[in-house]
């Protein structure tokens, strides 16, 4: 599978594909074709087919990765903006309810956007203190759910611990209280199988530049269950959500389908790279990707237990593979310095997550067993020799 991705330096062990996926081998040619043939040659006529690209790629995601209905997913905007649009739409659909639920360990952009929405609407956020290792479970909701709650939102796979939330049980509890659910799939799409329709998901968003290899800042996706398409109105009333867009008429009248969750012109060049990313995984298929991912994370954890735990590391991810996503968090009091030192001295690229996590993602589509073994050797050397001490005050602007 590794031949399908560009690898400029075989000595670099890249374990950060959960933050920025590798460059698919076909992406540069796909970009060049889009630029030269479509933009250069077809010019504005290309909008005849470009205009449906967000829906076409959405359908591809729905079928291959999301277990979602046709015409229920579109690519647009960023995950942050889509999260805002869908959370606002959900809150506005239940104006009589005054509270929403999320957890303290949720990804920062989700938390901040909820804070902004709650402030603007005078709503209460009920923060759940979930287990940082195992993430949210349905029983966490017992104390916070009542008929005041309009929205329950969590990440499907925790960005720190990689815990997989029990989507079906949480949705069941939320629905019983009359609340909608909204899931952030950024760390699960392309890493683990997802069944949005079967699990009663109302709303979801996610990134395409992580496991889906769509390229830095590639457009995000959003999902709305078909039963809600005509009930929800998102707050960015752009012309791409308008019925009969090119009539350019007076007064916003949203489309009756998933397109009402669009706002403005899609980024066609970026979508070409995203397409290459999506196809790089679609060729392999989710069942094979998941099997490979579990084998890789198990291998990493077993080696870490044997060789790194004696050096002060411990596991910050669920030990049970069925409860764990595509990455592994190793905890160590000096994880920050170790993470920087590994990059600079050992060419092992992981990342640091507060307060004490070294996050490593052996990615099913391109990481080899030999790379996992070698990474553990290098981490062992780096920590056992105390080489990381030199990096105690160092840091990266972007971690
Ligand atoms: C990476 C990530 C994001 C990123 O959102 P952007 O708008 O692309 O910056 C959002 N949520 C989660 C859970 C993530 O892991």
Coordinates of C-alpha atoms and ligand atoms in Angstrom, one line a residue:
X1 CA 0.0 0.0 0.0
X2 CA 2.9 2.4 0.7
X3 CA 3.7 2.7 -3.1
X4 CA 0.5 4.7 -3.4
X5 CA 2.0 7.6 -1.4
X6 CA 4.9 9.9 -1.9
X7 CA 7.8 9.3 0.4
X8 CA 10.7 11.6 -0.1
X9 CA 12.9 10.3 2.7
X10 CA 12.8 6.7 3.7
X11 CA 14.7 7.6 6.9
X12 CA 11.8 9.7 8.2
X13 CA 9.2 7.8 10.2
X14 CA 6.0 9.6 9.7
X15 CA 3.5 8.9 12.5
X16 CA 1.5 12.1 12.2
X17 CA -0.9 11.2 9.4
X18 CA -3.8 11.8 11.8
X19 CA -2.9 15.5 11.6
X20 CA -1.9 15.7 8.0
X21 CA -2.1 12.6 5.8
X22 CA 0.6 11.9 3.3
X23 CA 0.5 13.0 -0.3
X24 CA -1.2 10.4 -2.4
X25 CA 0.9 9.4 -5.5
X26 CA -1.8 10.5 -7.9
X27 CA -2.6 13.8 -6.3
X28 CA -0.1 16.0 -8.1
X29 CA -1.2 14.7 -11.5
X30 CA -4.8 15.2 -10.6
X31 CA -4.1 18.8 -9.5
X32 CA -2.2 19.5 -12.7
X33 CA -5.0 18.1 -14.9
X34 CA -7.6 20.1 -13.0
X35 CA -5.6 23.3 -13.4
X36 CA -4.5 22.8 -17.0
X37 CA -7.4 21.0 -18.7
X38 CA -10.3 22.2 -16.6
X39 CA -9.3 25.7 -15.4
X40 CA -7.0 26.4 -18.3
X41 CA -9.0 24.8 -21.1
X42 CA -12.7 24.7 -20.1
X43 CA -12.6 28.0 -18.2
X44 CA -16.0 29.0 -17.0
X45 CA -17.8 26.2 -18.8
X46 CA -16.2 23.8 -16.3
X47 CA -18.7 25.0 -13.7
X48 CA -21.3 22.8 -15.5
X49 CA -19.5 19.8 -13.8
X50 CA -17.6 21.6 -11.0
X51 CA -20.9 22.7 -9.4
X52 CA -21.8 19.1 -8.4
X53 CA -18.4 18.1 -7.1
X54 CA -19.2 18.8 -3.5
X55 CA -22.1 16.4 -3.8
X56 CA -20.3 13.8 -5.9
X57 CA -17.5 13.6 -3.3
X58 CA -20.0 13.7 -0.5
X59 CA -21.7 10.6 -2.0
X60 CA -18.4 8.9 -2.3
X61 CA -17.7 9.6 1.4
X62 CA -21.2 8.5 2.4
X63 CA -20.9 5.1 0.6
X64 CA -17.3 4.2 1.3
X65 CA -16.6 5.7 4.7
X66 CA -19.7 6.9 6.5
X67 CA -22.4 4.3 6.2
X68 CA -24.7 7.2 5.2
X69 CA -27.6 7.6 2.9
X70 CA -27.1 9.0 -0.7
X71 CA -27.3 12.8 -1.0
X72 CA -26.8 13.2 2.8
X73 CA -23.1 14.4 2.7
X74 CA -21.5 17.5 1.1
X75 CA -18.0 18.9 1.1
X76 CA -17.8 22.5 2.1
X77 CA -15.9 25.1 4.2
X78 CA -13.8 23.9 7.2
X79 CA -14.8 21.5 10.0
X80 CA -15.0 24.5 12.3
X81 CA -17.4 26.4 10.1
X82 CA -19.5 23.3 9.4
X83 CA -19.7 22.6 13.1
X84 CA -20.9 26.1 13.6
X85 CA -23.5 25.8 10.9
X86 CA -24.9 22.5 12.1
X87 CA -24.8 23.3 15.8
X88 CA -26.6 26.6 15.2
X89 CA -29.2 24.8 13.0
X90 CA -29.9 22.3 15.7
X91 CA -30.1 24.9 18.5
X92 CA -32.4 27.1 16.4
X93 CA -34.7 24.1 15.7
X94 CA -35.5 23.8 19.5
X95 CA -35.7 27.4 20.7
X96 CA -37.7 26.5 23.8
X97 CA -34.7 24.5 25.2
X98 CA -32.0 26.4 27.0
X99 CA -29.0 24.0 27.3
X100 CA -26.5 21.9 25.3
X101 CA -24.2 19.1 26.3
X102 CA -20.5 18.4 25.5
X103 CA -17.4 17.3 27.3
X104 CA -14.4 19.1 28.7
X105 CA -12.0 16.9 26.7
X106 CA -13.7 17.6 23.3
X107 CA -11.5 19.1 20.6
X108 CA -10.9 22.9 21.2
X109 CA -12.6 24.3 18.1
X110 CA -15.8 22.5 19.0
X111 CA -15.7 23.8 22.6
X112 CA -15.0 27.3 21.5
X113 CA -17.7 27.4 18.9
X114 CA -20.2 26.1 21.4
X115 CA -19.2 28.8 23.8
X116 CA -19.8 31.4 21.2
X117 CA -23.2 30.0 20.2
X118 CA -24.2 29.7 23.8
X119 CA -23.2 33.3 24.6
X120 CA -25.0 34.7 21.6
X121 CA -28.2 32.7 22.4
X122 CA -28.1 32.9 26.2
X123 CA -27.8 29.1 26.6
X124 CA -26.2 27.0 29.3
X125 CA -23.4 24.6 28.4
X126 CA -23.5 21.4 30.5
X127 CA -19.9 20.2 30.5
X128 CA -19.5 16.5 31.1
X129 CA -16.3 15.4 32.9
X130 CA -15.8 12.2 30.9
X131 CA -13.0 9.7 31.6
X132 CA -10.0 11.1 29.7
X133 CA -9.0 7.7 28.6
X134 CA -12.2 6.0 27.6
X135 CA -14.1 9.2 26.5
X136 CA -17.9 9.8 26.7
X137 CA -20.3 7.0 27.5
X138 CA -24.0 7.0 27.7
X139 CA -24.1 6.8 31.5
X140 CA -22.2 10.1 31.7
X141 CA -25.3 11.7 30.3
X142 CA -27.7 10.7 33.1
X143 CA -26.9 13.8 35.3
X144 CA -27.1 16.3 32.5
X145 CA -29.9 15.3 30.2
X146 CA -33.4 16.6 30.7
X147 CA -36.1 18.4 28.6
X148 CA -34.0 21.6 28.6
X149 CA -31.3 20.1 26.4
X150 CA -31.4 20.7 22.7
X151 CA -28.1 19.3 21.5
X152 CA -25.6 16.6 22.6
X153 CA -22.3 16.8 20.8
X154 CA -19.0 14.8 21.1
X155 CA -16.1 13.7 19.0
X156 CA -16.4 10.1 17.7
X157 CA -12.7 9.3 18.3
X158 CA -11.0 11.4 21.0
X159 CA -8.1 13.4 19.6
X160 CA -5.9 12.7 22.6
X161 CA -6.7 9.2 23.8
X162 CA -8.2 7.8 20.5
X163 CA -11.1 6.3 22.5
X164 CA -14.1 5.5 20.3
X165 CA -17.3 6.8 21.8
X166 CA -20.4 4.6 21.9
X167 CA -22.3 6.5 19.2
X168 CA -25.5 4.4 19.2
X169 CA -25.9 4.4 23.0
X170 CA -25.2 8.1 23.3
X171 CA -27.6 8.9 20.5
X172 CA -30.3 6.7 22.1
X173 CA -29.9 8.6 25.5
X174 CA -30.0 12.0 23.7
X175 CA -33.1 11.0 21.6
X176 CA -34.9 9.8 24.7
X177 CA -34.5 13.3 26.2
X178 CA -35.6 14.9 22.9
X179 CA -32.2 16.3 22.1
X180 CA -30.4 16.2 18.7
X181 CA -26.9 14.7 18.3
X182 CA -23.9 16.1 16.4
X183 CA -20.7 14.2 16.0
X184 CA -17.2 15.4 15.0
X185 CA -15.7 12.6 12.9
X186 CA -12.3 14.3 12.2
X187 CA -10.3 11.6 13.9
X188 CA -12.5 8.6 12.9
X189 CA -13.2 9.1 9.2
X190 CA -10.8 6.8 7.2
X191 CA -9.5 5.3 10.5
X192 CA -12.5 3.2 11.7
X193 CA -15.7 2.1 10.1
X194 CA -18.6 4.5 10.7
X195 CA -22.3 3.7 10.4
X196 CA -24.1 7.1 10.6
X197 CA -27.5 5.9 9.4
X198 CA -27.5 2.6 11.5
X199 CA -26.5 4.5 14.6
X200 CA -29.2 7.1 14.5
X201 CA -26.9 10.1 13.9
X202 CA -28.6 13.4 13.2
X203 CA -25.7 15.6 12.3
X204 CA -21.9 15.1 11.7
X205 CA -18.9 17.0 10.5
X206 CA -15.3 16.0 9.8
X207 CA -11.9 16.8 8.2
X208 CA -10.5 15.4 5.0
X209 CA -6.9 16.3 5.5
X210 CA -6.2 13.8 8.2
X211 CA -6.7 10.1 7.4
X212 CA -8.4 11.0 4.1
X213 CA -5.1 12.5 2.8
X214 CA -6.9 15.5 1.1
X215 CA -4.1 17.9 1.6
X216 CA -3.4 20.8 4.0
X217 CA -6.7 22.7 4.7
X218 CA -8.7 20.6 2.3
X219 CA -12.5 21.2 2.5
X220 CA -14.4 19.5 5.2
X221 CA -17.6 17.5 5.0
X222 CA -21.0 17.7 6.7
X223 CA -23.7 15.1 7.1
X224 CA -27.4 15.8 7.8
X225 CA -29.8 12.8 8.2
X226 CA -32.3 13.0 5.3
X227 CA -35.3 13.1 7.7
X228 CA -33.9 16.5 8.9
X229 CA -33.1 18.1 5.5
X230 CA -36.3 20.2 5.4
X231 CA -36.5 20.9 9.1
X232 CA -33.2 22.6 9.7
X233 CA -32.0 26.0 8.6
X234 CA -28.3 26.8 8.9
X235 CA -27.3 30.4 9.7
X236 CA -25.1 31.2 6.7
X237 CA -27.6 32.1 4.1
X238 CA -25.4 32.0 1.0
X239 CA -26.5 31.7 -2.6
X240 CA -25.2 28.1 -2.9
X241 CA -28.0 27.1 -0.5
X242 CA -30.6 28.9 -2.4
X243 CA -33.3 27.3 -4.6
X244 CA -32.9 28.1 -8.2
X245 CA -29.6 29.8 -7.4
X246 CA -29.1 31.5 -10.8
X247 CA -32.4 33.2 -10.8
X248 CA -30.7 35.5 -8.3
X249 CA -34.1 36.4 -6.9
X250 CA -35.1 38.3 -3.8
X251 CA -35.4 36.6 -0.5
X252 CA -33.7 33.4 0.8
X253 CA -35.5 30.2 0.1
X254 CA -33.3 27.3 0.9
X255 CA -33.0 24.2 -1.2
X256 CA -35.0 21.2 -0.1
X257 CA -32.1 18.9 0.1
X258 CA -28.5 18.7 1.5
X259 CA -27.5 21.7 -0.6
X260 CA -29.2 24.0 1.8
X261 CA -26.2 23.4 4.1
X262 CA -23.8 24.9 1.5
X263 CA -23.0 28.6 1.6
X264 CA -20.6 29.8 -1.2
X265 CA -18.5 28.8 -4.1
X266 CA -16.6 25.5 -3.6
X267 CA -12.8 25.5 -3.8
X268 CA -12.4 23.4 -7.0
X269 CA -8.6 23.1 -6.9
X270 CA -8.6 21.9 -3.3
X271 CA -11.4 19.5 -4.1
X272 CA -9.2 17.9 -6.8
X273 CA -6.6 17.0 -4.2
X274 CA -9.3 15.9 -1.8
X275 CA -10.7 13.6 -4.5
X276 CA -7.2 12.0 -4.9
X277 CA -7.1 11.6 -1.1
X278 CA -10.5 10.0 -0.9
X279 CA -9.7 7.6 -3.8
X280 CA -6.3 6.7 -2.2
X281 CA -8.3 5.0 0.6
X282 CA -11.4 4.0 -1.3
X283 CA -9.2 1.6 -3.3
X284 CA -8.3 -0.2 -0.2
X285 CA -11.7 -0.2 1.5
X286 CA -12.6 0.4 5.1
X287 CA -12.6 -3.2 6.4
X288 CA -9.0 -3.8 5.2
X289 CA -7.9 -0.4 6.5
X290 CA -9.3 -1.1 9.9
X291 CA -7.8 -4.6 10.1
X292 CA -4.4 -3.2 9.2
X293 CA -4.8 -0.2 11.6
X294 CA -5.5 -2.5 14.5
X295 CA -2.5 -4.7 13.7
X296 CA -0.3 -1.6 13.6
X297 CA -1.5 0.0 16.9
X298 CA -1.4 -3.4 18.6
X299 CA 2.2 -3.9 17.5
X300 CA 3.1 -0.4 18.6
X301 CA 1.5 -0.9 22.0
X302 CA 3.1 -4.3 22.6
X303 CA 6.6 -3.0 21.8
X304 CA 6.0 0.1 23.9
X305 CA 4.9 -2.1 26.9
X306 CA 8.0 -4.2 26.6
X307 CA 10.6 -1.5 25.9
X308 CA 9.3 2.0 26.7
X309 CA 7.2 1.4 29.8
X310 CA 10.4 0.7 31.8
X311 CA 11.6 4.2 30.8
X312 CA 8.6 5.9 32.4
X313 CA 6.0 5.7 29.6
X314 CA 2.4 4.6 30.2
X315 CA -0.5 4.0 27.9
X316 CA -2.9 6.9 27.4
X317 CA -5.2 5.1 25.0
X318 CA -7.7 2.2 25.6
X319 CA -5.8 -1.1 25.6
X320 CA -8.8 -2.8 24.0
X321 CA -8.4 -2.5 20.2
X322 CA -12.2 -2.4 19.7
X323 CA -12.3 0.8 21.8
X324 CA -9.4 2.5 20.1
X325 CA -9.1 4.5 16.9
X326 CA -6.2 4.9 14.6
X327 CA -3.6 6.5 16.9
X328 CA -1.9 5.7 20.2
X329 CA -1.1 8.1 23.0
X330 CA 1.9 7.3 25.1
X331 CA 2.2 9.3 28.3
X332 CA 5.5 10.5 29.8
X333 CA 6.3 13.4 32.2
X334 CA 8.8 14.7 29.6
X335 CA 6.6 14.0 26.6
X336 CA 6.9 17.6 25.3
X337 CA 10.7 17.5 25.1
X338 CA 10.7 13.9 23.8
X339 CA 8.4 14.8 21.0
X340 CA 10.6 17.7 19.8
X341 CA 13.8 15.7 20.3
X342 CA 12.4 12.8 18.3
X343 CA 11.7 15.1 15.4
X344 CA 15.0 16.9 15.4
X345 CA 17.4 14.0 16.2
X346 CA 15.6 10.8 15.3
X347 CA 13.4 11.7 12.4
X348 CA 10.4 10.2 14.2
X349 CA 7.5 12.5 13.5
X350 CA 4.7 12.3 16.1
X351 CA 3.2 15.1 18.1
X352 CA 2.8 16.4 21.6
X353 CA -0.6 16.8 23.2
X354 CA -1.1 18.5 26.6
X355 CA -0.4 17.7 29.3
X356 CA 1.9 14.7 28.9
X357 CA 1.1 12.9 25.7
X358 CA 3.3 11.7 22.8
X359 CA 0.8 11.0 20.1
X360 CA 1.8 8.4 17.4
X361 CA -0.3 7.3 14.4
X362 CA 0.9 4.3 12.5
X363 CA -1.4 4.8 9.5
X364 CA -3.0 1.7 7.8
X365 CA -2.6 3.1 4.3
X366 CA 1.2 3.6 4.4
X367 CA 3.0 2.8 7.7
X368 CA 5.0 -0.4 7.6
X369 CA 5.7 -2.9 10.4
X370 CA 9.4 -2.1 10.1
X371 CA 8.7 1.6 10.6
X372 CA 6.8 0.8 13.8
X373 CA 9.7 -1.4 15.1
X374 CA 12.3 1.2 14.1
X375 CA 10.3 4.0 15.7
X376 CA 10.2 2.2 19.0
X377 CA 14.0 1.6 18.8
X378 CA 14.6 5.3 18.2
X379 CA 12.3 6.4 21.0
X380 CA 14.0 3.9 23.3
X381 CA 17.4 5.3 22.4
X382 CA 16.3 8.9 22.7
X383 CA 14.9 8.5 26.1
X384 CA 17.3 5.9 27.6
X385 CA 20.3 8.1 26.7
X386 CA 18.6 11.3 28.1
X387 CA 19.1 13.0 24.7
X388 CA 15.6 14.6 25.0
X389 CA 16.9 16.7 28.0
X390 CA 18.4 19.1 25.5
X391 CA 14.9 20.0 24.2
X392 CA 13.3 20.8 27.5
X393 CA 12.8 24.5 26.6
X394 CA 12.3 23.9 22.9
X395 CA 9.0 23.9 21.2
X396 CA 7.3 24.1 17.9
X397 CA 4.9 26.9 17.0
X398 CA 2.5 24.3 15.6
X399 CA 2.3 21.0 17.4
Ligands
LIG1 C1 -8.5 18.4 13.3 C2 -9.9 18.6 14.0 C3 -10.6 19.7 13.7 C4 -10.1 20.8 12.8 O1 -11.0 21.7 12.4 P1 -10.6 22.8 11.3 O2 -11.7 23.7 11.1 O3 -10.2 22.0 10.0 O4 -9.4 23.5 11.8 C5 -11.9 19.8 14.2 N1 -12.4 18.9 15.1 C6 -11.6 17.8 15.4 C7 -12.2 16.8 16.3 C8 -10.4 17.6 14.9 O5 -9.6 16.6 15.2

